[in-house]
Amino acid sequence: MEDFTRLDKLLDGFAQKTVPCCGCAIMRGDEILYEGYKGYANLEEKIPLNKNHMFRQASTTKLFTYTIMAMLFEEGKLLFSDPIGEYLPEWKNTTKYVQRENGGFEVVPTKHPITIKDAASMSCGLPYCMFPDENARIPTLADMSKRIGKLLEEKGVPTLRDEVRVMADVPVMFEPGTHWLYGFGSEIIGALVETIEGKPLRRVFEDRLIHPLGLKNTATYCTDENRDRVLVNYEKLPDGTLRPFPAGNNSDVNPDISPEGARPNLLSSPADFATFMQMLANGGTWKGERFLGKGTVEMMTANCLNAEQLEDFSDAYLNGYGYGLGFRTLIDKAKGSHNGNLGAFGWTGGGGTWAEADPIRRVSLVYMHNMFPNEELYHHHRFRNVAYGCL
């Protein structure tokens, strides 16, 4: 029988010393093994965190996108070898920056088009650029900054399709498929899914995953119906003081500001997100309903990076992991000091969310807080190590 006493103590310590609140859920099969909710969803009003509160997922949202991409693969609607230009016509002719021997850069055509696999594996050569970087020294990022700056001026909050369209003629940083670079690949995949499905990505989330999985505390907008469940987003100042994030708590999930076609940012509870991850841990099934084939889950979560790309991917936080088609995956327990099983897969969100599925134990582990900076190495690895130890 599992004993989660140590995990309780860990979460208590987090909430008392390092984060405003934190929540987690651990599942096996179709059942919750453990839930823990510590601290305050709203520090100012002393509202305790509970299991129905919804955290901003940030980049863990991507896992929904990639899972739906895998569904479309199983339906014969795409091949990972397909050039993205077959679905997004403006991307048919890709160029890249090449550094000259005497300094400076020149633009040349890529040897190969960007494929769906390149975009899904973060190997397409485009970094993140959600806001302009006026000091960008990398030519690709400088070009992207100009385009996103102009788009923000024109649109306020642009649609995902607008973002992907304006970046289509930016020369990429390297030949597609040769390096790993976290960034714009997920936006490309999101636009691809929208194009195939014929509807905004947030609606695809609802139709393909949120409603079929019965996720009652998951949404893409903060509304009158769920506003009291969306916790306050906090910033930690250098002296350790916590204050509501000054950029606003709900602007990116406000339907009055963010159009339906804008890049969706999931709001979800630990138990809801653990349900989604458990479906994957179960080999693509949830309570008798099949969402994906087991072989497809295995393909999506298998490392597809070569030795050079793994060097791009490696750091103190990611050591021991490889990367598949949108999911990091454990390939070396010793390098990452990981006490779970090889093949465990998941991802992280910039506000402090972390999710992992272990297909050997058939368990899912989800941890969440919302704080910037998120101090992910400190919190996530401690949660991971203690949680697997309890199992």
PDB file of C-alpha atoms in Angstrom, residues 162-356:
ATOM      1  CA  ASP A 162      -2.279  35.140 -37.919  1.00  0.00           C
ATOM      2  CA  GLU A 163       0.876  34.417 -35.909  1.00  0.00           C
ATOM      3  CA  VAL A 164       1.806  31.418 -38.020  1.00  0.00           C
ATOM      4  CA  ARG A 165       1.060  33.218 -41.261  1.00  0.00           C
ATOM      5  CA  VAL A 166       3.282  36.236 -40.585  1.00  0.00           C
ATOM      6  CA  MET A 167       6.262  34.058 -39.635  1.00  0.00           C
ATOM      7  CA  ALA A 168       6.184  31.979 -42.816  1.00  0.00           C
ATOM      8  CA  ASP A 169       8.883  33.906 -44.695  1.00  0.00           C
ATOM      9  CA  VAL A 170      11.296  34.277 -41.771  1.00  0.00           C
ATOM     10  CA  PRO A 171      14.612  32.485 -42.518  1.00  0.00           C
ATOM     11  CA  VAL A 172      15.072  29.733 -39.923  1.00  0.00           C
ATOM     12  CA  MET A 173      18.171  29.365 -37.746  1.00  0.00           C
ATOM     13  CA  PHE A 174      19.348  26.026 -39.152  1.00  0.00           C
ATOM     14  CA  GLU A 175      18.508  23.292 -41.614  1.00  0.00           C
ATOM     15  CA  PRO A 176      15.214  21.735 -40.435  1.00  0.00           C
ATOM     16  CA  GLY A 177      15.692  18.523 -38.504  1.00  0.00           C
ATOM     17  CA  THR A 178      19.350  19.092 -37.567  1.00  0.00           C
ATOM     18  CA  HIS A 179      19.061  20.718 -34.117  1.00  0.00           C
ATOM     19  CA  TRP A 180      16.584  20.981 -31.235  1.00  0.00           C
ATOM     20  CA  LEU A 181      15.259  24.450 -30.386  1.00  0.00           C
ATOM     21  CA  TYR A 182      12.256  25.039 -28.161  1.00  0.00           C
ATOM     22  CA  GLY A 183       9.911  27.458 -29.810  1.00  0.00           C
ATOM     23  CA  PHE A 184       7.494  28.118 -32.610  1.00  0.00           C
ATOM     24  CA  GLY A 185       7.006  24.512 -33.715  1.00  0.00           C
ATOM     25  CA  SER A 186       4.043  24.092 -31.383  1.00  0.00           C
ATOM     26  CA  GLU A 187       2.274  27.094 -32.934  1.00  0.00           C
ATOM     27  CA  ILE A 188       2.781  25.552 -36.364  1.00  0.00           C
ATOM     28  CA  ILE A 189       1.274  22.267 -35.169  1.00  0.00           C
ATOM     29  CA  GLY A 190      -1.650  24.150 -33.606  1.00  0.00           C
ATOM     30  CA  ALA A 191      -2.352  25.922 -36.901  1.00  0.00           C
ATOM     31  CA  LEU A 192      -2.062  22.598 -38.724  1.00  0.00           C
ATOM     32  CA  VAL A 193      -4.668  21.027 -36.413  1.00  0.00           C
ATOM     33  CA  GLU A 194      -6.973  24.010 -36.899  1.00  0.00           C
ATOM     34  CA  THR A 195      -6.666  23.741 -40.678  1.00  0.00           C
ATOM     35  CA  ILE A 196      -7.443  20.027 -40.751  1.00  0.00           C
ATOM     36  CA  GLU A 197     -10.286  20.278 -38.246  1.00  0.00           C
ATOM     37  CA  GLY A 198     -11.738  23.496 -39.683  1.00  0.00           C
ATOM     38  CA  LYS A 199     -12.241  25.196 -36.307  1.00  0.00           C
ATOM     39  CA  PRO A 200     -10.234  27.119 -33.686  1.00  0.00           C
ATOM     40  CA  LEU A 201      -7.851  25.025 -31.617  1.00  0.00           C
ATOM     41  CA  ARG A 202      -9.707  25.738 -28.359  1.00  0.00           C
ATOM     42  CA  ARG A 203     -12.861  24.188 -29.887  1.00  0.00           C
ATOM     43  CA  VAL A 204     -10.869  21.172 -31.003  1.00  0.00           C
ATOM     44  CA  PHE A 205      -9.650  20.802 -27.405  1.00  0.00           C
ATOM     45  CA  GLU A 206     -13.240  20.769 -26.202  1.00  0.00           C
ATOM     46  CA  ASP A 207     -14.536  18.359 -28.821  1.00  0.00           C
ATOM     47  CA  ARG A 208     -11.616  15.917 -28.804  1.00  0.00           C
ATOM     48  CA  LEU A 209     -10.487  15.855 -25.170  1.00  0.00           C
ATOM     49  CA  ILE A 210     -12.203  18.114 -22.614  1.00  0.00           C
ATOM     50  CA  HIS A 211     -15.778  16.891 -23.075  1.00  0.00           C
ATOM     51  CA  PRO A 212     -15.027  13.214 -23.926  1.00  0.00           C
ATOM     52  CA  LEU A 213     -12.729  12.859 -20.883  1.00  0.00           C
ATOM     53  CA  GLY A 214     -15.285  14.585 -18.641  1.00  0.00           C
ATOM     54  CA  LEU A 215     -12.898  17.334 -17.526  1.00  0.00           C
ATOM     55  CA  LYS A 216     -15.173  19.587 -15.459  1.00  0.00           C
ATOM     56  CA  ASN A 217     -12.411  21.876 -14.189  1.00  0.00           C
ATOM     57  CA  THR A 218     -10.698  22.514 -17.518  1.00  0.00           C
ATOM     58  CA  ALA A 219     -11.340  25.419 -19.897  1.00  0.00           C
ATOM     59  CA  THR A 220      -9.610  27.837 -22.250  1.00  0.00           C
ATOM     60  CA  TYR A 221     -11.368  30.988 -21.021  1.00  0.00           C
ATOM     61  CA  CYS A 222     -11.926  32.555 -17.620  1.00  0.00           C
ATOM     62  CA  THR A 223     -15.687  33.201 -17.502  1.00  0.00           C
ATOM     63  CA  ASP A 224     -18.406  34.078 -15.012  1.00  0.00           C
ATOM     64  CA  GLU A 225     -19.016  30.353 -14.592  1.00  0.00           C
ATOM     65  CA  ASN A 226     -15.458  29.453 -13.547  1.00  0.00           C
ATOM     66  CA  ARG A 227     -13.941  32.742 -12.366  1.00  0.00           C
ATOM     67  CA  ASP A 228     -14.032  31.781  -8.689  1.00  0.00           C
ATOM     68  CA  ARG A 229     -12.010  28.647  -9.501  1.00  0.00           C
ATOM     69  CA  VAL A 230      -9.186  30.400 -11.386  1.00  0.00           C
ATOM     70  CA  LEU A 231      -6.476  31.083  -8.839  1.00  0.00           C
ATOM     71  CA  VAL A 232      -4.444  34.273  -8.638  1.00  0.00           C
ATOM     72  CA  ASN A 233      -1.179  34.319 -10.574  1.00  0.00           C
ATOM     73  CA  TYR A 234       1.756  35.525  -8.466  1.00  0.00           C
ATOM     74  CA  GLU A 235       5.175  37.037  -9.026  1.00  0.00           C
ATOM     75  CA  LYS A 236       7.968  36.362  -6.545  1.00  0.00           C
ATOM     76  CA  LEU A 237      10.151  39.429  -5.980  1.00  0.00           C
ATOM     77  CA  PRO A 238      13.894  39.139  -5.222  1.00  0.00           C
ATOM     78  CA  ASP A 239      13.224  39.501  -1.484  1.00  0.00           C
ATOM     79  CA  GLY A 240      10.760  36.587  -1.584  1.00  0.00           C
ATOM     80  CA  THR A 241       7.638  38.757  -1.412  1.00  0.00           C
ATOM     81  CA  LEU A 242       4.694  37.477  -3.448  1.00  0.00           C
ATOM     82  CA  ARG A 243       2.408  39.858  -5.328  1.00  0.00           C
ATOM     83  CA  PRO A 244      -0.272  39.389  -7.997  1.00  0.00           C
ATOM     84  CA  PHE A 245       1.435  39.227 -11.367  1.00  0.00           C
ATOM     85  CA  PRO A 246       1.497  42.815 -12.676  1.00  0.00           C
ATOM     86  CA  ALA A 247       0.862  41.869 -16.306  1.00  0.00           C
ATOM     87  CA  GLY A 248      -2.641  40.792 -15.304  1.00  0.00           C
ATOM     88  CA  ASN A 249      -4.036  37.512 -14.183  1.00  0.00           C
ATOM     89  CA  ASN A 250      -6.604  36.710 -16.836  1.00  0.00           C
ATOM     90  CA  SER A 251      -5.953  38.788 -19.954  1.00  0.00           C
ATOM     91  CA  ASP A 252      -4.857  35.814 -22.093  1.00  0.00           C
ATOM     92  CA  VAL A 253      -7.940  33.818 -21.075  1.00  0.00           C
ATOM     93  CA  ASN A 254     -10.439  36.696 -21.197  1.00  0.00           C
ATOM     94  CA  PRO A 255     -12.969  36.110 -24.001  1.00  0.00           C
ATOM     95  CA  ASP A 256     -13.606  39.874 -24.215  1.00  0.00           C
ATOM     96  CA  ILE A 257      -9.949  40.463 -25.113  1.00  0.00           C
ATOM     97  CA  SER A 258      -8.713  37.222 -26.618  1.00  0.00           C
ATOM     98  CA  PRO A 259     -10.523  36.154 -29.831  1.00  0.00           C
ATOM     99  CA  GLU A 260     -11.722  32.605 -30.271  1.00  0.00           C
ATOM    100  CA  GLY A 261      -8.938  31.918 -32.740  1.00  0.00           C
ATOM    101  CA  ALA A 262      -6.149  33.140 -30.436  1.00  0.00           C
ATOM    102  CA  ARG A 263      -3.568  30.700 -29.122  1.00  0.00           C
ATOM    103  CA  PRO A 264      -5.422  28.862 -26.312  1.00  0.00           C
ATOM    104  CA  ASN A 265      -3.938  28.624 -22.830  1.00  0.00           C
ATOM    105  CA  LEU A 266      -5.569  25.891 -20.802  1.00  0.00           C
ATOM    106  CA  LEU A 267      -6.892  26.380 -17.304  1.00  0.00           C
ATOM    107  CA  SER A 268      -7.053  23.043 -15.505  1.00  0.00           C
ATOM    108  CA  SER A 269      -7.046  21.348 -12.118  1.00  0.00           C
ATOM    109  CA  PRO A 270      -4.421  18.751 -11.133  1.00  0.00           C
ATOM    110  CA  ALA A 271      -6.982  15.935 -11.117  1.00  0.00           C
ATOM    111  CA  ASP A 272      -8.340  16.876 -14.547  1.00  0.00           C
ATOM    112  CA  PHE A 273      -4.899  17.058 -16.075  1.00  0.00           C
ATOM    113  CA  ALA A 274      -3.945  13.784 -14.387  1.00  0.00           C
ATOM    114  CA  THR A 275      -6.989  12.203 -16.060  1.00  0.00           C
ATOM    115  CA  PHE A 276      -5.686  13.316 -19.452  1.00  0.00           C
ATOM    116  CA  MET A 277      -2.181  12.027 -18.656  1.00  0.00           C
ATOM    117  CA  GLN A 278      -3.605   8.775 -17.291  1.00  0.00           C
ATOM    118  CA  MET A 279      -5.387   8.154 -20.572  1.00  0.00           C
ATOM    119  CA  LEU A 280      -1.928   8.235 -22.182  1.00  0.00           C
ATOM    120  CA  ALA A 281      -0.370   6.132 -19.397  1.00  0.00           C
ATOM    121  CA  ASN A 282      -3.104   3.545 -20.038  1.00  0.00           C
ATOM    122  CA  GLY A 283      -1.987   3.281 -23.654  1.00  0.00           C
ATOM    123  CA  GLY A 284      -4.606   5.655 -25.050  1.00  0.00           C
ATOM    124  CA  THR A 285      -7.720   4.495 -23.204  1.00  0.00           C
ATOM    125  CA  TRP A 286      -9.861   5.971 -20.432  1.00  0.00           C
ATOM    126  CA  LYS A 287     -12.667   4.036 -18.739  1.00  0.00           C
ATOM    127  CA  GLY A 288     -13.157   1.775 -21.712  1.00  0.00           C
ATOM    128  CA  GLU A 289     -13.046   4.464 -24.396  1.00  0.00           C
ATOM    129  CA  ARG A 290     -10.119   4.465 -26.775  1.00  0.00           C
ATOM    130  CA  PHE A 291      -8.640   7.837 -27.710  1.00  0.00           C
ATOM    131  CA  LEU A 292      -5.373   6.588 -29.230  1.00  0.00           C
ATOM    132  CA  GLY A 293      -3.783   3.267 -30.046  1.00  0.00           C
ATOM    133  CA  LYS A 294      -1.066   2.050 -27.669  1.00  0.00           C
ATOM    134  CA  GLY A 295       1.454   1.930 -30.503  1.00  0.00           C
ATOM    135  CA  THR A 296       0.731   5.546 -31.385  1.00  0.00           C
ATOM    136  CA  VAL A 297       1.328   6.656 -27.786  1.00  0.00           C
ATOM    137  CA  GLU A 298       4.602   4.735 -27.821  1.00  0.00           C
ATOM    138  CA  MET A 299       5.638   6.370 -31.097  1.00  0.00           C
ATOM    139  CA  MET A 300       4.780   9.877 -29.875  1.00  0.00           C
ATOM    140  CA  THR A 301       6.744   9.447 -26.669  1.00  0.00           C
ATOM    141  CA  ALA A 302       9.823   7.692 -28.087  1.00  0.00           C
ATOM    142  CA  ASN A 303      12.994   9.779 -28.208  1.00  0.00           C
ATOM    143  CA  CYS A 304      13.602  10.986 -31.766  1.00  0.00           C
ATOM    144  CA  LEU A 305      16.647  13.194 -31.131  1.00  0.00           C
ATOM    145  CA  ASN A 306      20.103  12.207 -32.327  1.00  0.00           C
ATOM    146  CA  ALA A 307      23.274  12.769 -30.293  1.00  0.00           C
ATOM    147  CA  GLU A 308      23.780  16.324 -31.534  1.00  0.00           C
ATOM    148  CA  GLN A 309      20.164  17.276 -30.869  1.00  0.00           C
ATOM    149  CA  LEU A 310      20.327  15.738 -27.388  1.00  0.00           C
ATOM    150  CA  GLU A 311      23.179  18.140 -26.609  1.00  0.00           C
ATOM    151  CA  ASP A 312      20.819  20.999 -27.500  1.00  0.00           C
ATOM    152  CA  PHE A 313      18.175  19.494 -25.210  1.00  0.00           C
ATOM    153  CA  SER A 314      20.347  18.796 -22.161  1.00  0.00           C
ATOM    154  CA  ASP A 315      20.520  21.008 -19.058  1.00  0.00           C
ATOM    155  CA  ALA A 316      20.175  20.609 -15.294  1.00  0.00           C
ATOM    156  CA  TYR A 317      16.393  20.440 -15.554  1.00  0.00           C
ATOM    157  CA  LEU A 318      16.190  18.119 -18.576  1.00  0.00           C
ATOM    158  CA  ASN A 319      19.130  15.806 -17.925  1.00  0.00           C
ATOM    159  CA  GLY A 320      18.217  12.193 -18.577  1.00  0.00           C
ATOM    160  CA  TYR A 321      15.354  13.027 -20.899  1.00  0.00           C
ATOM    161  CA  GLY A 322      15.069  12.801 -24.656  1.00  0.00           C
ATOM    162  CA  TYR A 323      12.275  14.329 -26.725  1.00  0.00           C
ATOM    163  CA  GLY A 324       9.661  12.747 -28.930  1.00  0.00           C
ATOM    164  CA  LEU A 325       6.812  14.307 -30.866  1.00  0.00           C
ATOM    165  CA  GLY A 326       5.864  16.961 -28.321  1.00  0.00           C
ATOM    166  CA  PHE A 327       6.721  14.967 -25.186  1.00  0.00           C
ATOM    167  CA  ARG A 328       9.976  14.695 -23.239  1.00  0.00           C
ATOM    168  CA  THR A 329      10.758  11.091 -22.401  1.00  0.00           C
ATOM    169  CA  LEU A 330      13.111   9.507 -19.866  1.00  0.00           C
ATOM    170  CA  ILE A 331      16.016   7.715 -21.559  1.00  0.00           C
ATOM    171  CA  ASP A 332      18.721   7.751 -18.837  1.00  0.00           C
ATOM    172  CA  LYS A 333      17.749   7.373 -15.178  1.00  0.00           C
ATOM    173  CA  ALA A 334      21.276   7.914 -13.889  1.00  0.00           C
ATOM    174  CA  LYS A 335      21.958  11.137 -15.797  1.00  0.00           C
ATOM    175  CA  GLY A 336      18.795  12.764 -14.522  1.00  0.00           C
ATOM    176  CA  SER A 337      18.754  11.134 -11.045  1.00  0.00           C
ATOM    177  CA  HIS A 338      15.252   9.948 -11.896  1.00  0.00           C
ATOM    178  CA  ASN A 339      13.669   7.235  -9.742  1.00  0.00           C
ATOM    179  CA  GLY A 340      10.800   6.439 -12.106  1.00  0.00           C
ATOM    180  CA  ASN A 341      10.829   4.124 -15.114  1.00  0.00           C
ATOM    181  CA  LEU A 342      12.475   4.563 -18.486  1.00  0.00           C
ATOM    182  CA  GLY A 343       9.900   5.832 -20.953  1.00  0.00           C
ATOM    183  CA  ALA A 344       8.113   8.118 -18.477  1.00  0.00           C
ATOM    184  CA  PHE A 345       6.919  11.109 -20.512  1.00  0.00           C
ATOM    185  CA  GLY A 346       5.369  14.545 -20.112  1.00  0.00           C
ATOM    186  CA  TRP A 347       6.154  18.263 -20.150  1.00  0.00           C
ATOM    187  CA  THR A 348       6.320  21.477 -18.086  1.00  0.00           C
ATOM    188  CA  GLY A 349       4.458  24.801 -18.114  1.00  0.00           C
ATOM    189  CA  GLY A 350       6.225  28.108 -17.586  1.00  0.00           C
ATOM    190  CA  GLY A 351       4.058  29.086 -14.600  1.00  0.00           C
ATOM    191  CA  GLY A 352       5.061  26.023 -12.588  1.00  0.00           C
ATOM    192  CA  THR A 353       2.985  23.109 -13.908  1.00  0.00           C
ATOM    193  CA  TRP A 354       4.545  19.655 -14.392  1.00  0.00           C
ATOM    194  CA  ALA A 355       3.039  16.430 -15.707  1.00  0.00           C
ATOM    195  CA  GLU A 356       4.406  12.952 -16.287  1.00  0.00           C
TER     196      GLU A 356
END
